Short mmCIF file of C-alpha atoms in Angstrom, two decimals:
data_model
loop_
_atom_site.label_atom_id
_atom_site.label_comp_id
_atom_site.label_asym_id
_atom_site.label_seq_id
_atom_site.Cartn_x
_atom_site.Cartn_y
_atom_site.Cartn_z
CA UNK H 392 10.67 5.57 14.59
CA UNK H 393 10.05 6.10 10.87
CA UNK H 394 7.21 4.02 9.48
CA UNK H 395 6.26 3.98 5.83
CA UNK H 396 2.69 2.94 5.00
CA UNK H 397 1.66 1.94 1.48
CA UNK H 398 -1.62 3.79 1.19
CA UNK H 399 -4.20 3.62 -1.60
CA UNK H 400 -7.25 4.80 0.29
CA UNK H 401 -8.86 1.36 0.28
CA UNK H 402 -10.68 -0.01 3.30
CA UNK H 403 -7.69 -2.23 4.07
CA UNK H 404 -5.27 0.69 3.81
CA UNK H 405 -7.41 2.75 6.20
CA UNK H 406 -7.47 -0.18 8.63
CA UNK H 407 -3.68 -0.53 8.31
CA UNK H 408 -3.25 3.16 9.14
CA UNK H 409 -5.52 2.86 12.19
CA UNK H 410 -3.77 -0.31 13.39
CA UNK H 411 -0.34 1.24 12.89
CA UNK H 412 -1.29 4.27 14.93
CA UNK H 413 -2.72 2.05 17.67
CA UNK H 414 0.31 -0.26 17.79
CA UNK H 415 3.07 2.34 17.59
CA UNK H 416 1.58 5.49 19.13
CA UNK H 417 3.75 5.23 22.27
CA UNK H 418 6.91 5.24 20.10
CA UNK H 419 5.89 8.61 18.61
CA UNK H 420 6.29 7.42 15.03
CA UNK H 421 6.93 9.59 12.00
CA UNK H 422 4.56 8.17 9.39
CA UNK H 423 5.06 8.53 5.67
CA UNK H 424 2.01 7.60 3.64
CA UNK H 425 3.00 6.61 0.12
CA UNK H 426 0.51 6.26 -2.73
CA UNK H 427 1.37 5.18 -6.25
CA UNK H 428 -0.60 6.04 -9.37
CA UNK H 429 -0.06 3.49 -12.08
CA UNK H 430 1.09 4.94 -15.37
CA UNK H 431 -1.20 4.19 -18.30
CA UNK H 432 0.24 1.63 -20.68
CA UNK H 433 -0.47 3.83 -23.71
CA UNK H 434 -0.94 7.53 -24.20
CA UNK H 435 -4.45 7.69 -25.59
CA UNK H 436 -6.52 10.55 -24.24
CA UNK H 437 -8.89 8.12 -22.51
CA UNK H 438 -6.06 6.55 -20.54
CA UNK H 439 -4.61 9.94 -19.67
CA UNK H 440 -8.00 11.03 -18.32
CA UNK H 441 -8.24 7.86 -16.20
CA UNK H 442 -4.70 8.41 -14.93
CA UNK H 443 -5.46 12.01 -13.93
CA UNK H 444 -8.63 10.82 -12.20
CA UNK H 445 -6.58 8.25 -10.25
CA UNK H 446 -4.04 10.92 -9.26
CA UNK H 447 -6.83 13.18 -8.00
CA UNK H 448 -8.43 10.35 -6.02
CA UNK H 449 -5.10 9.38 -4.44
CA UNK H 450 -4.43 12.99 -3.44
CA UNK H 451 -7.84 13.10 -1.77
CA UNK H 452 -7.19 9.81 0.04
CA UNK H 453 -3.82 11.08 1.25
CA UNK H 454 -5.42 14.29 2.51
CA UNK H 455 -8.04 12.25 4.39
CA UNK H 456 -5.29 10.12 5.93
CA UNK H 457 -3.40 13.25 6.99
CA UNK H 458 -6.51 14.45 8.78
CA UNK H 459 -6.69 11.13 10.64
CA UNK H 460 -3.05 11.50 11.68
CA UNK H 461 -3.59 15.09 12.80
CA UNK H 462 -6.65 14.10 14.82
CA UNK H 463 -4.63 11.30 16.43
CA UNK H 464 -1.70 13.69 17.05
CA UNK H 465 0.71 11.56 15.03
CA UNK H 466 3.38 13.18 12.85
CA UNK H 467 2.88 12.30 9.20
CA UNK H 468 3.74 13.30 5.68
CA UNK H 469 2.62 12.05 2.29
CA UNK H 470 4.29 11.07 -0.95
CA UNK H 471 2.58 10.44 -4.29
CA UNK H 472 4.56 8.57 -6.92
CA UNK H 473 3.81 7.35 -10.44
CA UNK H 474 4.65 3.97 -11.93
CA UNK H 475 4.52 0.29 -11.02
CA UNK H 476 3.33 0.23 -7.38
CA UNK H 477 5.66 -2.64 -6.43
CA UNK H 478 8.76 -0.98 -7.81
CA UNK H 479 7.87 2.52 -6.66
CA UNK H 480 7.17 1.40 -3.09
CA UNK H 481 10.53 -0.36 -3.04
CA UNK H 482 12.18 2.75 -4.52
CA UNK H 483 10.53 5.03 -1.95
CA UNK H 484 11.60 2.80 0.93
CA UNK H 485 15.18 2.29 -0.15
CA UNK H 486 16.05 5.56 -1.89
CA UNK H 487 13.84 8.21 -0.31
CA UNK H 488 12.41 7.38 3.12
CA UNK H 489 14.69 4.72 4.66
CA UNK H 490 11.94 3.61 7.09
CA UNK H 491 12.47 1.51 10.19
CA UNK H 492 9.40 -0.46 9.08
CA UNK H 493 7.17 -0.74 6.03
CA UNK H 494 3.47 -1.43 6.61
CA UNK H 495 1.21 -2.70 3.86
CA UNK H 496 -2.31 -4.07 3.93
CA UNK H 497 -2.91 -7.40 2.31
CA UNK H 498 -5.76 -7.19 -0.12
CA UNK H 499 -8.15 -10.07 -0.14
CA UNK H 500 -9.94 -11.31 -3.22
CA UNK H 501 -12.07 -13.59 -1.09
CA UNK H 502 -15.75 -12.73 -1.61
CA UNK H 503 -16.92 -14.94 1.25
CA UNK H 504 -15.56 -17.46 3.69
CA UNK H 505 -16.57 -20.52 1.72
CA UNK H 506 -14.32 -23.44 0.82
CA UNK H 507 -14.40 -22.70 -2.90
CA UNK H 508 -13.55 -19.03 -2.37
CA UNK H 509 -10.64 -19.93 -0.06
CA UNK H 510 -9.36 -22.49 -2.54
CA UNK H 511 -9.54 -20.00 -5.39
CA UNK H 512 -7.80 -17.36 -3.29
CA UNK H 513 -5.01 -19.79 -2.43
CA UNK H 514 -4.64 -20.71 -6.11
CA UNK H 515 -4.59 -17.06 -7.22
CA UNK H 516 -2.06 -16.17 -4.49
CA UNK H 517 0.23 -18.98 -5.60
CA UNK H 518 -0.17 -18.00 -9.25
CA UNK H 519 0.59 -14.38 -8.37
CA UNK H 520 3.69 -15.43 -6.50
CA UNK H 521 4.92 -17.70 -9.31
CA UNK H 522 4.27 -15.26 -12.13
CA UNK H 523 4.48 -11.55 -11.39
CA UNK H 524 3.81 -11.47 -7.66
CA UNK H 525 1.47 -9.35 -5.65
CA UNK H 526 2.73 -6.14 -4.10
CA UNK H 527 3.17 -7.77 -0.70
CA UNK H 528 5.00 -10.84 -2.02
CA UNK H 529 7.19 -8.65 -4.26
CA UNK H 530 8.16 -6.46 -1.33
CA UNK H 531 8.58 -9.38 1.08
CA UNK H 532 11.27 -10.80 -1.21
CA UNK H 533 13.16 -7.53 -1.73
CA UNK H 534 12.70 -4.96 1.02
CA UNK H 535 15.64 -4.47 3.36
CA UNK H 536 13.68 -3.25 6.40
CA UNK H 537 11.12 -5.03 8.58
CA UNK H 538 7.85 -5.52 6.72
CA UNK H 539 4.49 -5.69 8.47
CA UNK H 540 1.72 -7.13 6.29
CA UNK H 541 -1.64 -6.56 7.93
CA UNK H 542 -4.35 -9.00 6.85
CA UNK H 543 -7.72 -7.82 5.64
CA UNK H 544 -10.73 -8.59 7.78
#
């Protein structure tokens, strides 16, 4: 079973990796961890430095994730792409990896469990969906394989 995991090294991405290994270990999955560095919108030296810093951080996160997979005895490989994360994840899934399942972690903007925070999160989610869409909503509308969106805790 080929499983592609969108991986940015965040807490939620690490949890998604751990949950994926736990849920699918018996199926002996082949994991592909895909990270995407966003291209800077202009080519000033400051933006290029930030972009190179992001690339370095993502490489480190992917190496850490590979160590987790090796320790768990799960076959894995990594892929680092550049561009719009939504489009590059879709590209990787449909043109490069052809996974049986795509796993992404839902990022939460909720600072606490209060009513106001939940209401604001709901509003922002709806606004995201109506305007440009979050990564998960973008992929949910377009991906051609099963999509597992793991909630943040």
